[in-house]
Short mmCIF file of C-alpha atoms in Angstrom, two decimals:
data_model
loop_
_atom_site.label_atom_id
_atom_site.label_comp_id
_atom_site.label_asym_id
_atom_site.label_seq_id
_atom_site.Cartn_x
_atom_site.Cartn_y
_atom_site.Cartn_z
CA MET J 1 144.64 50.22 -126.71
CA SER J 2 146.26 50.33 -123.28
CA THR J 3 145.12 52.80 -120.74
CA VAL J 4 147.45 54.95 -118.72
CA LYS J 5 146.88 54.73 -115.01
CA ARG J 6 146.73 57.99 -113.19
CA PRO J 7 148.89 58.25 -110.10
CA HIS J 8 147.01 57.77 -106.86
CA TRP J 9 147.44 60.69 -104.52
CA PRO J 10 146.75 60.26 -100.82
CA SER J 11 143.64 62.00 -99.59
CA ARG J 12 145.61 63.69 -96.84
CA THR J 13 149.04 65.23 -97.07
CA PRO J 14 151.73 63.97 -94.66
CA VAL J 15 152.05 67.42 -93.07
CA ASP J 16 148.88 69.18 -91.99
CA PRO J 17 148.55 72.69 -93.46
CA TYR J 18 147.88 74.14 -90.02
CA ILE J 19 151.18 72.76 -88.74
CA LEU J 20 152.89 74.49 -91.66
CA LEU J 21 151.18 77.71 -90.58
CA LEU J 22 152.51 77.27 -87.05
CA LEU J 23 156.04 76.68 -88.34
CA ALA J 24 155.73 79.66 -90.66
CA THR J 25 154.57 81.81 -87.73
CA VAL J 26 157.61 80.78 -85.67
CA GLY J 27 159.90 81.50 -88.61
CA PHE J 28 158.27 84.88 -89.19
CA ALA J 29 158.69 85.77 -85.51
CA ALA J 30 162.36 84.77 -85.67
CA LEU J 31 162.99 86.95 -88.73
CA LEU J 32 160.68 89.84 -87.86
CA PRO J 33 159.92 89.81 -84.13
CA ALA J 34 157.47 92.38 -82.86
CA ARG J 35 159.27 95.26 -81.17
CA GLY J 36 158.14 98.39 -79.44
CA THR J 37 154.80 99.51 -80.81
CA GLY J 38 154.59 96.36 -82.91
CA ALA J 39 154.90 94.21 -79.77
CA ASP J 40 152.11 96.19 -78.14
CA ILE J 41 149.93 95.70 -81.21
CA ALA J 42 150.66 91.94 -81.30
CA SER J 43 149.87 91.62 -77.60
CA GLY J 44 146.67 93.61 -77.99
CA ALA J 45 145.59 91.57 -80.99
CA SER J 46 146.22 88.33 -79.09
CA THR J 47 144.21 89.61 -76.13
CA ALA J 48 141.36 90.67 -78.38
CA ALA J 49 141.37 87.29 -80.16
CA VAL J 50 141.15 85.44 -76.85
CA ALA J 51 138.30 87.68 -75.68
CA LEU J 52 136.44 87.07 -78.94
CA LEU J 53 137.08 83.34 -78.57
CA PHE J 54 135.38 83.28 -75.17
CA PHE J 55 132.55 85.49 -76.36
CA LEU J 56 131.81 83.05 -79.18
CA TYR J 57 131.98 80.08 -76.82
CA GLY J 58 129.57 81.80 -74.48
CA ALA J 59 127.19 82.49 -77.36
CA ARG J 60 127.41 78.92 -78.65
CA LEU J 61 127.12 77.01 -75.39
CA SER J 62 123.82 76.72 -73.62
CA THR J 63 123.70 77.69 -69.95
CA ARG J 64 122.90 74.08 -69.11
CA GLU J 65 126.09 72.90 -70.86
CA ALA J 66 128.15 75.49 -69.03
CA LEU J 67 126.74 74.43 -65.65
CA ASP J 68 127.32 70.77 -66.51
CA GLY J 69 130.96 71.61 -67.22
CA LEU J 70 131.24 73.46 -63.90
CA LYS J 71 129.82 70.49 -61.97
CA HIS J 72 132.28 68.00 -63.48
CA TRP J 73 134.40 67.98 -60.32
CA ARG J 74 136.20 64.68 -60.97
CA LEU J 75 137.62 66.05 -64.20
CA HIS J 76 138.71 69.32 -62.60
CA VAL J 77 140.40 67.56 -59.68
CA THR J 78 142.22 65.30 -62.15
CA VAL J 79 143.49 68.25 -64.19
CA LEU J 80 144.60 70.12 -61.06
CA ALA J 81 146.40 67.02 -59.79
CA CYS J 82 148.24 66.64 -63.10
CA THR J 83 149.20 70.32 -63.12
CA PHE J 84 150.23 70.89 -59.52
CA VAL J 85 151.18 67.39 -58.29
CA VAL J 86 152.36 65.12 -61.10
CA PHE J 87 154.23 67.83 -63.00
CA PRO J 88 156.18 69.06 -59.91
CA VAL J 89 157.08 65.47 -58.94
CA LEU J 90 158.58 64.96 -62.40
CA GLY J 91 160.37 68.30 -62.04
CA LEU J 92 161.94 67.21 -58.76
CA ALA J 93 162.98 63.91 -60.33
CA ALA J 94 164.84 65.87 -63.04
CA ARG J 95 167.24 67.15 -60.36
CA GLY J 96 169.32 64.06 -61.10
CA LEU J 97 170.18 65.56 -64.50
CA VAL J 98 172.30 68.31 -62.87
CA PRO J 99 175.12 68.98 -63.68
CA VAL J 100 175.68 66.31 -66.33
CA LEU J 101 172.88 67.31 -68.68
CA LEU J 102 171.50 70.56 -67.27
CA THR J 103 173.10 73.53 -65.55
CA ASP J 104 171.58 74.57 -62.24
CA PRO J 105 169.96 77.75 -63.68
CA LEU J 106 168.35 75.74 -66.48
CA TYR J 107 167.11 73.17 -63.97
CA GLN J 108 165.62 75.94 -61.82
CA GLY J 109 163.77 77.14 -64.89
CA LEU J 110 162.63 73.60 -65.70
CA LEU J 111 161.35 73.12 -62.16
CA PHE J 112 159.55 76.46 -62.34
CA LEU J 113 157.95 75.30 -65.60
CA THR J 114 156.38 72.34 -63.77
CA LEU J 115 154.79 74.69 -61.21
CA VAL J 116 153.01 76.97 -63.68
CA PRO J 117 149.23 76.60 -64.21
CA SER J 118 147.74 75.13 -67.34
CA THR J 119 146.88 77.11 -70.44
CA ILE J 120 143.33 78.29 -71.03
CA GLN J 121 142.75 79.49 -74.57
CA SER J 122 144.91 76.97 -76.41
CA SER J 123 143.62 74.03 -74.34
CA ILE J 124 140.06 75.05 -75.17
CA ALA J 125 140.88 75.61 -78.81
CA PHE J 126 142.56 72.21 -79.15
CA THR J 127 139.69 70.55 -77.27
CA SER J 128 137.24 72.16 -79.67
CA VAL J 129 139.22 71.05 -82.72
CA ALA J 130 139.42 67.49 -81.36
CA ARG J 131 135.67 67.50 -80.55
CA GLY J 132 136.14 67.17 -76.81
CA ASN J 133 134.15 68.52 -73.87
CA VAL J 134 134.54 72.27 -74.45
CA PRO J 135 132.45 73.45 -71.44
CA ALA J 136 134.59 71.33 -69.12
CA ALA J 137 137.75 72.60 -70.83
CA ILE J 138 136.71 76.21 -70.17
CA CYS J 139 136.16 75.49 -66.49
CA ALA J 140 139.28 73.31 -66.12
CA GLY J 141 141.57 75.93 -67.65
CA SER J 142 140.03 78.75 -65.63
CA PHE J 143 140.25 76.78 -62.37
CA SER J 144 143.89 75.94 -63.05
CA SER J 145 144.75 79.56 -63.78
CA LEU J 146 142.99 80.84 -60.67
CA ALA J 147 144.55 78.14 -58.48
CA GLY J 148 147.97 78.92 -59.95
CA ILE J 149 147.84 82.49 -58.65
CA VAL J 150 148.16 81.01 -55.15
CA LEU J 151 149.72 77.57 -55.69
CA THR J 152 152.55 78.52 -58.07
CA PRO J 153 154.18 81.08 -55.71
CA LEU J 154 153.72 78.75 -52.72
CA LEU J 155 155.20 75.76 -54.53
CA ALA J 156 158.04 77.92 -55.86
CA ALA J 157 158.79 79.20 -52.36
CA VAL J 158 159.01 75.62 -51.06
CA LEU J 159 160.71 73.86 -53.98
CA LEU J 160 162.90 76.67 -55.33
CA GLY J 161 163.81 78.04 -51.91
CA GLY J 162 162.76 81.62 -52.71
CA GLY J 163 160.29 83.87 -50.99
CA GLY J 164 158.46 84.41 -54.25
CA GLY J 165 156.53 87.48 -53.23
CA GLY J 166 152.81 87.92 -53.40
CA PHE J 167 150.41 88.71 -56.19
CA SER J 168 148.08 91.65 -56.38
CA GLY J 169 144.48 91.52 -57.44
CA ASP J 170 145.55 92.55 -60.95
CA SER J 171 146.12 88.92 -61.92
CA VAL J 172 142.61 87.92 -60.91
CA LEU J 173 141.17 91.04 -62.52
CA LYS J 174 142.94 90.22 -65.81
CA ILE J 175 141.47 86.73 -65.88
CA VAL J 176 138.01 88.07 -65.11
CA LEU J 177 138.15 90.80 -67.75
CA GLN J 178 139.75 88.73 -70.52
CA LEU J 179 137.94 85.44 -70.02
CA LEU J 180 134.94 85.53 -67.73
CA VAL J 181 133.38 88.83 -68.84
CA PRO J 182 133.40 87.95 -72.59
CA PHE J 183 132.02 84.48 -71.83
CA VAL J 184 129.18 85.90 -69.71
CA ALA J 185 128.50 88.53 -72.41
CA GLY J 186 128.25 85.71 -74.95
CA GLN J 187 125.87 83.83 -72.69
CA LEU J 188 123.67 86.90 -72.31
CA SER J 189 123.60 87.53 -76.05
CA ARG J 190 123.04 83.87 -76.93
CA ARG J 191 119.28 84.35 -77.38
CA TRP J 192 119.99 86.76 -80.26
CA ILE J 193 123.12 85.38 -81.93
CA GLY J 194 123.28 81.75 -80.74
CA GLY J 195 121.58 80.42 -83.85
CA PHE J 196 123.86 82.37 -86.18
CA ILE J 197 126.97 81.06 -84.39
CA ALA J 198 125.66 77.49 -84.55
CA ARG J 199 125.15 77.80 -88.32
CA HIS J 200 128.62 79.22 -88.86
CA ARG J 201 130.90 76.99 -86.84
CA LYS J 202 133.73 77.54 -89.30
CA VAL J 203 134.00 81.09 -87.99
CA LEU J 204 134.63 79.71 -84.52
CA GLY J 205 137.23 77.33 -85.94
CA LEU J 206 139.09 80.21 -87.57
CA VAL J 207 139.14 82.09 -84.27
CA ASP J 208 140.46 78.97 -82.50
CA ARG J 209 143.37 78.58 -84.87
CA GLY J 210 143.98 82.26 -85.36
CA SER J 211 144.24 82.93 -81.62
CA ILE J 212 146.87 80.19 -81.29
CA LEU J 213 148.91 81.67 -84.15
CA LEU J 214 148.83 85.08 -82.47
CA VAL J 215 149.94 83.60 -79.14
CA VAL J 216 152.81 81.76 -80.85
CA TYR J 217 153.98 84.88 -82.66
CA ALA J 218 153.78 87.13 -79.59
CA ALA J 219 155.57 84.59 -77.35
CA PHE J 220 158.36 83.80 -79.79
CA SER J 221 158.84 87.47 -80.61
CA ALA J 222 159.30 88.24 -76.92
CA GLY J 223 162.01 85.60 -76.68
CA MET J 224 163.82 86.93 -79.73
CA VAL J 225 163.71 90.54 -78.54
CA GLN J 226 165.03 89.63 -75.07
CA GLY J 227 167.85 87.60 -76.60
CA ILE J 228 167.09 84.59 -74.43
CA TRP J 229 168.08 82.12 -77.13
CA SER J 230 171.71 83.32 -77.14
CA ARG J 231 172.31 82.87 -73.41
CA VAL J 232 172.86 79.12 -73.51
CA SER J 233 175.14 77.01 -75.68
CA PRO J 234 173.63 75.03 -78.57
CA ALA J 235 174.55 71.76 -76.81
CA ARG J 236 172.75 72.74 -73.59
CA LEU J 237 169.82 74.03 -75.57
CA GLY J 238 169.54 70.73 -77.44
CA THR J 239 169.72 68.78 -74.20
CA LEU J 240 167.05 70.97 -72.65
CA LEU J 241 164.79 70.41 -75.64
CA ALA J 242 165.29 66.65 -75.38
CA VAL J 243 164.47 66.66 -71.66
CA GLU J 244 161.35 68.72 -72.26
CA ALA J 245 160.27 66.46 -75.12
CA VAL J 246 160.46 63.50 -72.73
CA LEU J 247 158.54 65.46 -70.08
CA LEU J 248 155.79 66.36 -72.54
CA ALA J 249 155.57 62.80 -73.87
CA VAL J 250 155.28 61.40 -70.35
CA MET J 251 152.50 63.83 -69.45
CA LEU J 252 150.61 63.18 -72.68
CA LEU J 253 150.74 59.44 -72.00
CA LEU J 254 149.83 59.77 -68.31
CA THR J 255 146.90 62.09 -68.94
CA TRP J 256 145.46 60.00 -71.78
CA TYR J 257 145.84 56.52 -70.28
CA GLY J 258 145.38 57.74 -66.70
CA ALA J 259 142.04 59.28 -67.68
CA LYS J 260 141.12 55.99 -69.30
CA ALA J 261 141.99 54.10 -66.09
CA LEU J 262 139.76 56.54 -64.18
CA ARG J 263 136.92 55.63 -66.59
CA PHE J 264 136.51 59.02 -68.24
CA GLY J 265 134.86 59.06 -71.68
CA ARG J 266 136.54 60.20 -74.89
CA ALA J 267 135.42 63.84 -74.70
CA ASP J 268 136.65 64.19 -71.11
CA ARG J 269 139.90 62.36 -71.82
CA ILE J 270 140.64 64.94 -74.48
CA VAL J 271 140.15 67.74 -71.94
CA ILE J 272 142.36 66.03 -69.37
CA GLN J 273 145.09 65.40 -71.94
CA PHE J 274 145.21 68.94 -73.29
CA ALA J 275 144.62 70.81 -70.02
CA GLY J 276 146.68 68.44 -67.87
CA SER J 277 149.77 68.28 -70.06
CA LYS J 278 150.21 71.96 -70.93
CA LYS J 279 151.72 75.00 -69.23
CA SER J 280 150.77 78.65 -69.59
CA LEU J 281 153.40 81.06 -70.86
CA ALA J 282 151.02 83.98 -70.32
CA ALA J 283 150.69 83.12 -66.62
CA GLY J 284 154.30 82.02 -66.21
CA LEU J 285 156.00 85.17 -67.51
CA PRO J 286 154.54 87.65 -64.97
CA MET J 287 154.97 85.12 -62.17
CA ALA J 288 158.63 84.61 -63.09
CA SER J 289 159.25 88.35 -63.04
CA VAL J 290 158.09 88.40 -59.42
CA LEU J 291 159.79 85.18 -58.33
CA PHE J 292 163.15 85.58 -60.10
CA GLY J 293 163.56 89.32 -60.58
CA ALA J 294 166.56 90.07 -62.81
CA GLN J 295 167.06 86.36 -63.53
CA ALA J 296 163.55 85.97 -64.94
CA ALA J 297 164.65 85.95 -68.59
CA LEU J 298 166.79 82.84 -68.24
CA ALA J 299 164.34 81.23 -65.81
CA VAL J 300 161.52 81.31 -68.34
CA LEU J 301 163.61 79.88 -71.19
CA PRO J 302 162.49 76.29 -70.44
CA LEU J 303 158.89 77.48 -70.22
CA MET J 304 159.10 79.33 -73.54
CA LEU J 305 160.60 76.30 -75.28
CA PHE J 306 158.05 73.96 -73.71
CA HIS J 307 155.25 76.32 -74.68
CA GLN J 308 156.22 76.24 -78.34
CA MET J 309 156.71 72.47 -78.26
CA GLN J 310 153.35 71.77 -76.65
CA LEU J 311 151.54 73.94 -79.19
CA MET J 312 153.12 72.07 -82.09
CA VAL J 313 152.56 68.60 -80.67
CA CYS J 314 149.04 69.25 -79.37
CA ALA J 315 148.05 70.84 -82.68
CA VAL J 316 148.99 67.59 -84.42
CA ILE J 317 147.08 65.51 -81.88
CA ALA J 318 144.00 67.75 -82.05
CA GLU J 319 143.89 67.69 -85.84
CA ARG J 320 144.22 63.91 -85.91
CA ARG J 321 141.50 63.47 -83.32
CA SER J 322 139.21 65.78 -85.26
CA HIS J 323 139.13 63.19 -88.05
CA ASP J 324 138.30 60.28 -85.75
CA PRO J 325 134.81 58.92 -86.50
CA VAL J 326 132.60 58.85 -83.43
CA GLU J 327 130.09 56.01 -83.53
CA GLU J 328 126.53 56.03 -82.32
CA ALA J 329 125.74 55.88 -78.60
CA GLY J 330 126.85 52.61 -77.12
CA GLY J 331 129.65 52.18 -79.68
CA ILE J 332 133.35 52.81 -79.32
CA SER J 333 134.94 55.65 -81.23
CA ALA J 334 138.13 55.26 -83.18
CA ALA J 335 139.76 57.81 -80.87
CA ASP J 336 138.98 55.65 -77.84
CA ARG J 337 140.90 52.85 -79.50
CA ALA J 338 143.76 55.24 -80.28
CA GLY J 339 146.70 56.38 -78.27
CA PRO J 340 147.78 59.95 -77.45
CA SER J 341 148.77 60.75 -81.02
CA GLY J 342 145.71 59.18 -82.59
CA THR J 343 147.22 55.74 -83.14
CA GLY J 344 147.40 52.91 -80.67
CA ALA J 345 145.08 51.21 -78.26
CA GLY J 346 142.52 52.30 -75.77
CA THR J 347 138.85 51.93 -75.05
CA GLY J 348 136.20 54.02 -73.48
CA THR J 349 132.73 55.36 -73.84
CA ARG J 350 131.92 58.79 -75.10
CA SER J 351 130.76 61.36 -72.57
CA GLY J 352 129.12 64.66 -73.29
#
């Protein structure tokens, strides 16, 4: 009697479920954007999620690990150089695309995008998912955000030709209250809840992913409510997306292989790639309102598009890296042999 062979199903689906969640969140924001009180609730929920994220990181990380991350000056200098040197140089090079591919207002927005500091919460979340150096990611993102308060207006004044205006202490206070205070509170409470957090790492993973979904929804809702998407033609919008896709791809390649050339280990290369290739919408929006005034809505369009794109692409990369087997000390991990998207070549040693 012949036997019927059962079909062989792949162990992993072609599309990661979390990516589907991201796409669903964008679609939900497009159909039902948060308005009025709903927008305030979404913003508050996102803020609370980020604060909880940092509290949990503070409770999980030992003080020694946090100090080690703070002392990793080579990594922080590399991330800052990518954010405030390499990115602006690429932005200036894109001037050659005007007026054939980009209008001058869109180019101004693209150049402003390259001057904005790196993200904090999503870079840390992606680094955690990919099993990178989380303490260094916390410090790198925070340093970039703090430096951006000064460097972004100065660079904008020089490269965009505007005065830019100054920033009050509210920006620094917001960073301290939303990020530093919860992290320190977590550190102080570590002796009581550190063990519980270590035994329930899935909770931290849910917060990582959930905070990103909230940021995506709040950001995309803001764009829909302001009507930014209808202010440019579909052809220009498609061209802008293509240009930004190339920009993101170049930065992902430069940060990954550049970090390899600088002899960083796998965990640090992950930090440099995620923190050095991403731009903060949360920091960019208030800065744009000061720098551009009434033209801020159109000026931040490239940043909003880039923000959504980087979240999607980096989520894929982080998920793929999370499945890379890391060999014993002295060995080479599969991720070190992989390229920016988890496939390709590369070598390196793992660093803590």
